[in-house]
Amino acid sequence: MRLSPDGMIFWQHGFLKLNATIVFTWGLMFVLAVGSGLITRNLSTDLKRSRWQNLLEIVVTAIEKQIEEVGLRNPEKYLGFLGTLFLFVAMASICTIIPGYEPPTASLSTTAALALCVFVAVPFFGIEEQGFGGYLTSYTKPTVIMLPFNIISELSRTLALAVRLFGNMMSGAMIIAILLTIAPFIFPIVMMALGLLTGMVQAYIFSILAAVYIAAATRTRKPKPEPAPAT
């Protein structure tokens, strides 16, 4: 039994390997890119709209609402990044209903790459909102003694994002594989449905945590207004 799709090798030449993680990741990105292009090519502003456009608007509106509730102003600014994270993780779980498919998020290399995207996006949006100097000084708040602890916090939460998503996705795949060998006709169907639900929850948690980290980086601390002199 494989613990990760990294163990499924499709092609190898020396140290170069083409494993299931790479194939399924690029395949999933291709499906998302082509699907988004097909859905958005004929968007309508009339009352009569296609079912796919209605579904797209529901998803986009829900993601924007969640981003705004986290505390980020102008959610449209972060929709591309956070929405892509959510859809990738969610679709990686939904596609498990395809025979022979293994979610790339069950590989630590994939979850580490997603966590690194968040790690890069946090200072990017932070610097864009506060400026380079303002963002760097946030590491010394409330005192300069907190500088090393804030840096360690940035690194540790990135690691926690990768390990949390990897552990939850891999455990679900392992449970289904174990039950498939014990009772191949009953339990796997139930666990597959539960796995789909778990995958959606993990996609939501991952994107929300990324939004929370970005919100913390883009939060500007305005000085308190001085009281008006008494007349």
Tab-separated table of C-alpha atoms in Angstrom:
chain	number	residue	atom	x	y	z
A	1	MET	CA	0.000	0.000	0.000
A	2	ARG	CA	1.398	3.389	-1.013
A	3	LEU	CA	1.494	6.122	1.597
A	4	SER	CA	1.820	8.822	-1.068
A	5	PRO	CA	1.270	9.189	-4.831
A	6	ASP	CA	5.014	9.848	-5.013
A	7	GLY	CA	5.464	6.072	-4.995
A	8	MET	CA	3.588	5.618	-8.304
A	9	ILE	CA	6.253	6.065	-11.004
A	10	PHE	CA	5.135	6.459	-14.628
A	11	TRP	CA	8.536	7.166	-16.177
A	12	GLN	CA	12.115	7.265	-14.938
A	13	HIS	CA	15.448	8.079	-16.518
A	14	GLY	CA	18.321	8.108	-14.068
A	15	PHE	CA	17.418	10.428	-11.216
A	16	LEU	CA	14.599	12.010	-13.220
A	17	LYS	CA	11.188	10.649	-12.243
A	18	LEU	CA	7.691	11.332	-13.448
A	19	ASN	CA	5.458	10.224	-10.604
A	20	ALA	CA	1.728	10.369	-9.977
A	21	THR	CA	2.027	13.535	-7.912
A	22	ILE	CA	3.421	15.493	-10.860
A	23	VAL	CA	1.047	13.964	-13.409
A	24	PHE	CA	-2.103	14.434	-11.321
A	25	THR	CA	-1.085	17.949	-10.232
A	26	TRP	CA	-0.560	19.167	-13.792
A	27	GLY	CA	-3.633	17.283	-14.938
A	28	LEU	CA	-5.704	18.982	-12.255
A	29	MET	CA	-4.312	22.406	-13.165
A	30	PHE	CA	-5.103	21.719	-16.821
A	31	VAL	CA	-8.695	20.771	-15.976
A	32	LEU	CA	-9.141	23.894	-13.833
A	33	ALA	CA	-7.646	26.177	-16.501
A	34	VAL	CA	-9.673	24.703	-19.362
A	35	GLY	CA	-12.833	24.536	-17.253
A	36	SER	CA	-12.553	28.159	-16.173
A	37	GLY	CA	-11.977	29.210	-19.777
A	38	LEU	CA	-15.021	27.309	-21.013
A	39	ILE	CA	-17.274	28.629	-18.240
A	40	THR	CA	-16.218	32.268	-18.564
A	41	ARG	CA	-16.076	32.545	-22.354
A	42	ASN	CA	-19.788	33.367	-22.730
A	43	LEU	CA	-20.714	35.232	-19.573
A	44	SER	CA	-24.025	37.053	-19.651
A	45	THR	CA	-25.361	40.047	-17.754
A	46	ASP	CA	-28.976	39.266	-18.670
A	47	LEU	CA	-31.436	37.496	-16.397
A	48	LYS	CA	-31.119	34.350	-18.498
A	49	ARG	CA	-27.821	32.704	-17.638
A	50	SER	CA	-26.338	29.267	-18.004
A	51	ARG	CA	-26.200	26.814	-15.120
A	52	TRP	CA	-22.406	26.946	-15.132
A	53	GLN	CA	-22.426	30.732	-14.809
A	54	ASN	CA	-24.884	30.514	-11.917
A	55	LEU	CA	-22.628	27.968	-10.199
A	56	LEU	CA	-19.586	30.153	-10.846
A	57	GLU	CA	-21.267	33.219	-9.381
A	58	ILE	CA	-22.333	31.267	-6.287
A	59	VAL	CA	-18.778	30.027	-5.708
A	60	VAL	CA	-17.172	33.426	-6.320
A	61	THR	CA	-19.688	35.249	-4.114
A	62	ALA	CA	-19.199	32.751	-1.291
A	63	ILE	CA	-15.397	33.042	-1.460
A	64	GLU	CA	-15.555	36.855	-1.531
A	65	LYS	CA	-17.866	36.861	1.478
A	66	GLN	CA	-15.521	34.619	3.457
A	67	ILE	CA	-12.522	36.795	2.573
A	68	GLU	CA	-14.392	39.910	3.691
A	69	GLU	CA	-15.483	38.271	6.958
A	70	VAL	CA	-11.857	37.441	7.758
A	71	GLY	CA	-11.133	41.176	7.753
A	72	LEU	CA	-9.583	41.834	4.357
A	73	ARG	CA	-10.751	44.977	2.640
A	74	ASN	CA	-11.310	44.826	-1.116
A	75	PRO	CA	-11.808	41.034	-1.283
A	76	GLU	CA	-11.595	41.173	-5.098
A	77	LYS	CA	-7.895	41.904	-4.690
A	78	TYR	CA	-7.248	38.565	-2.989
A	79	LEU	CA	-9.880	36.507	-4.804
A	80	GLY	CA	-7.515	35.201	-7.467
A	81	PHE	CA	-4.981	33.798	-5.018
A	82	LEU	CA	-7.233	32.533	-2.226
A	83	GLY	CA	-9.909	31.278	-4.626
A	84	THR	CA	-7.319	29.306	-6.581
A	85	LEU	CA	-6.024	27.690	-3.385
A	86	PHE	CA	-9.524	26.664	-2.361
A	87	LEU	CA	-10.518	25.308	-5.780
A	88	PHE	CA	-7.278	23.347	-6.206
A	89	VAL	CA	-7.528	21.585	-2.843
A	90	ALA	CA	-11.268	21.032	-3.238
A	91	MET	CA	-10.978	19.606	-6.762
A	92	ALA	CA	-8.090	17.387	-5.675
A	93	SER	CA	-10.530	15.738	-3.262
A	94	ILE	CA	-13.534	15.666	-5.585
A	95	CYS	CA	-11.563	13.875	-8.309
A	96	THR	CA	-10.955	10.912	-5.976
A	97	ILE	CA	-14.168	9.428	-7.388
A	98	ILE	CA	-12.186	8.758	-10.598
A	99	PRO	CA	-10.738	5.210	-10.572
A	100	GLY	CA	-6.951	5.162	-10.400
A	101	TYR	CA	-6.714	8.791	-9.323
A	102	GLU	CA	-4.826	9.734	-6.177
A	103	PRO	CA	-5.049	13.284	-4.821
A	104	PRO	CA	-1.741	15.153	-5.193
A	105	THR	CA	-2.474	16.815	-1.844
A	106	ALA	CA	-1.724	13.415	-0.252
A	107	SER	CA	1.940	14.152	-1.061
A	108	LEU	CA	3.990	16.307	1.278
A	109	SER	CA	5.739	17.895	-1.705
A	110	THR	CA	2.426	19.285	-2.995
A	111	THR	CA	1.227	20.580	0.372
A	112	ALA	CA	4.657	22.097	1.006
A	113	ALA	CA	4.428	23.906	-2.344
A	114	LEU	CA	0.975	25.244	-1.443
A	115	ALA	CA	2.258	26.383	1.959
A	116	LEU	CA	5.225	28.097	0.292
A	117	CYS	CA	2.789	29.971	-1.948
A	118	VAL	CA	1.124	31.309	1.198
A	119	PHE	CA	4.548	32.053	2.709
A	120	VAL	CA	5.421	34.228	-0.307
A	121	ALA	CA	1.962	35.807	-0.637
A	122	VAL	CA	1.861	37.063	2.971
A	123	PRO	CA	4.835	39.483	2.674
A	124	PHE	CA	3.854	40.325	-0.906
A	125	PHE	CA	0.428	41.613	0.093
A	126	GLY	CA	1.820	43.023	3.337
A	127	ILE	CA	4.453	45.113	1.561
A	128	GLU	CA	1.914	46.185	-1.047
A	129	GLU	CA	-0.440	47.431	1.679
A	130	GLN	CA	1.978	48.873	4.259
A	131	GLY	CA	5.115	49.542	2.257
A	132	PHE	CA	8.465	47.790	2.670
A	133	GLY	CA	9.480	49.669	5.816
A	134	GLY	CA	6.066	49.447	7.432
A	135	TYR	CA	5.877	45.699	6.890
A	136	LEU	CA	9.367	45.061	8.296
A	137	THR	CA	8.655	47.123	11.403
A	138	SER	CA	5.616	44.894	12.089
A	139	TYR	CA	8.076	42.153	13.076
A	140	THR	CA	9.332	44.324	15.927
A	141	LYS	CA	5.897	44.944	17.441
A	142	PRO	CA	5.218	45.410	20.300
A	143	THR	CA	8.967	45.383	21.064
A	144	VAL	CA	12.157	44.599	19.132
A	145	ILE	CA	12.675	41.556	21.365
A	146	MET	CA	9.832	39.889	19.471
A	147	LEU	CA	11.744	39.975	16.153
A	148	PRO	CA	13.191	36.415	16.298
A	149	PHE	CA	9.926	35.023	17.653
A	150	ASN	CA	7.906	36.608	14.843
A	151	ILE	CA	10.317	35.185	12.262
A	152	ILE	CA	10.060	31.723	13.834
A	153	SER	CA	6.279	32.097	13.804
A	154	GLU	CA	6.308	32.776	10.045
A	155	LEU	CA	8.338	29.612	9.399
A	156	SER	CA	6.477	27.362	11.836
A	157	ARG	CA	3.011	28.251	10.579
A	158	THR	CA	4.138	27.539	7.006
A	159	LEU	CA	5.318	24.101	8.116
A	160	ALA	CA	2.086	23.577	10.041
A	161	LEU	CA	0.008	24.414	6.952
A	162	ALA	CA	1.862	21.838	4.868
A	163	VAL	CA	1.850	19.068	7.463
A	164	ARG	CA	-1.802	19.594	8.477
A	165	LEU	CA	-3.120	19.354	4.933
A	166	PHE	CA	-0.807	16.449	4.068
A	167	GLY	CA	-1.762	14.462	7.170
A	168	ASN	CA	-5.496	14.893	6.744
A	169	MET	CA	-5.511	14.071	3.047
A	170	MET	CA	-3.144	11.107	3.344
A	171	SER	CA	-5.041	9.608	6.285
A	172	GLY	CA	-8.300	9.699	4.343
A	173	ALA	CA	-6.705	7.932	1.368
A	174	MET	CA	-5.160	5.298	3.652
A	175	ILE	CA	-8.458	4.554	5.405
A	176	ILE	CA	-10.218	4.037	2.088
A	177	ALA	CA	-7.420	1.749	0.871
A	178	ILE	CA	-7.526	-0.337	4.062
A	179	LEU	CA	-11.303	-0.712	3.991
A	180	LEU	CA	-11.149	-1.578	0.314
A	181	THR	CA	-9.091	-4.667	1.161
A	182	ILE	CA	-11.354	-5.671	4.063
A	183	ALA	CA	-14.836	-5.003	2.675
A	184	PRO	CA	-14.539	-3.955	-0.975
A	185	PHE	CA	-18.260	-3.374	-1.602
A	186	ILE	CA	-19.647	-1.516	1.415
A	187	PHE	CA	-17.302	0.627	3.474
A	188	PRO	CA	-15.271	2.231	0.649
A	189	ILE	CA	-18.370	3.946	-0.784
A	190	VAL	CA	-19.246	5.424	2.601
A	191	MET	CA	-15.658	6.431	3.300
A	192	MET	CA	-15.306	7.946	-0.168
A	193	ALA	CA	-18.296	10.178	0.531
A	194	LEU	CA	-16.787	11.071	3.895
A	195	GLY	CA	-13.462	11.724	2.191
A	196	LEU	CA	-15.108	14.180	-0.194
A	197	LEU	CA	-16.605	16.037	2.758
A	198	THR	CA	-13.264	16.018	4.576
A	199	GLY	CA	-11.503	17.322	1.484
A	200	MET	CA	-13.909	20.237	1.175
A	201	VAL	CA	-13.431	21.066	4.844
A	202	GLN	CA	-9.642	20.971	4.431
A	203	ALA	CA	-9.857	23.242	1.382
A	204	TYR	CA	-11.938	25.704	3.404
A	205	ILE	CA	-9.581	25.596	6.403
A	206	PHE	CA	-6.458	26.005	4.263
A	207	SER	CA	-7.816	29.002	2.352
A	208	ILE	CA	-9.210	30.643	5.498
A	209	LEU	CA	-5.881	30.282	7.329
A	210	ALA	CA	-4.128	31.813	4.330
A	211	ALA	CA	-6.614	34.705	4.416
A	212	VAL	CA	-6.047	35.186	8.150
A	213	TYR	CA	-2.263	35.347	7.672
A	214	ILE	CA	-2.624	37.857	4.838
A	215	ALA	CA	-5.068	39.930	6.895
A	216	ALA	CA	-2.552	40.079	9.742
A	217	ALA	CA	0.186	41.175	7.335
A	218	THR	CA	-1.910	43.859	5.647
A	219	ARG	CA	-3.359	45.325	8.824
A	220	THR	CA	-2.181	48.889	9.277
A	221	ARG	CA	-1.925	50.365	12.715
A	222	LYS	CA	-3.100	53.968	12.579
A	223	PRO	CA	-2.039	56.293	15.374
A	224	LYS	CA	-4.733	57.293	17.793
A	225	PRO	CA	-6.096	60.774	17.055
A	226	GLU	CA	-5.074	63.368	19.593
A	227	PRO	CA	-7.953	64.905	21.526
A	228	ALA	CA	-9.018	68.320	20.354
A	229	PRO	CA	-7.885	71.159	22.617
A	230	ALA	CA	-10.538	72.447	24.964
A	231	THR	CA	-11.955	75.818	24.023
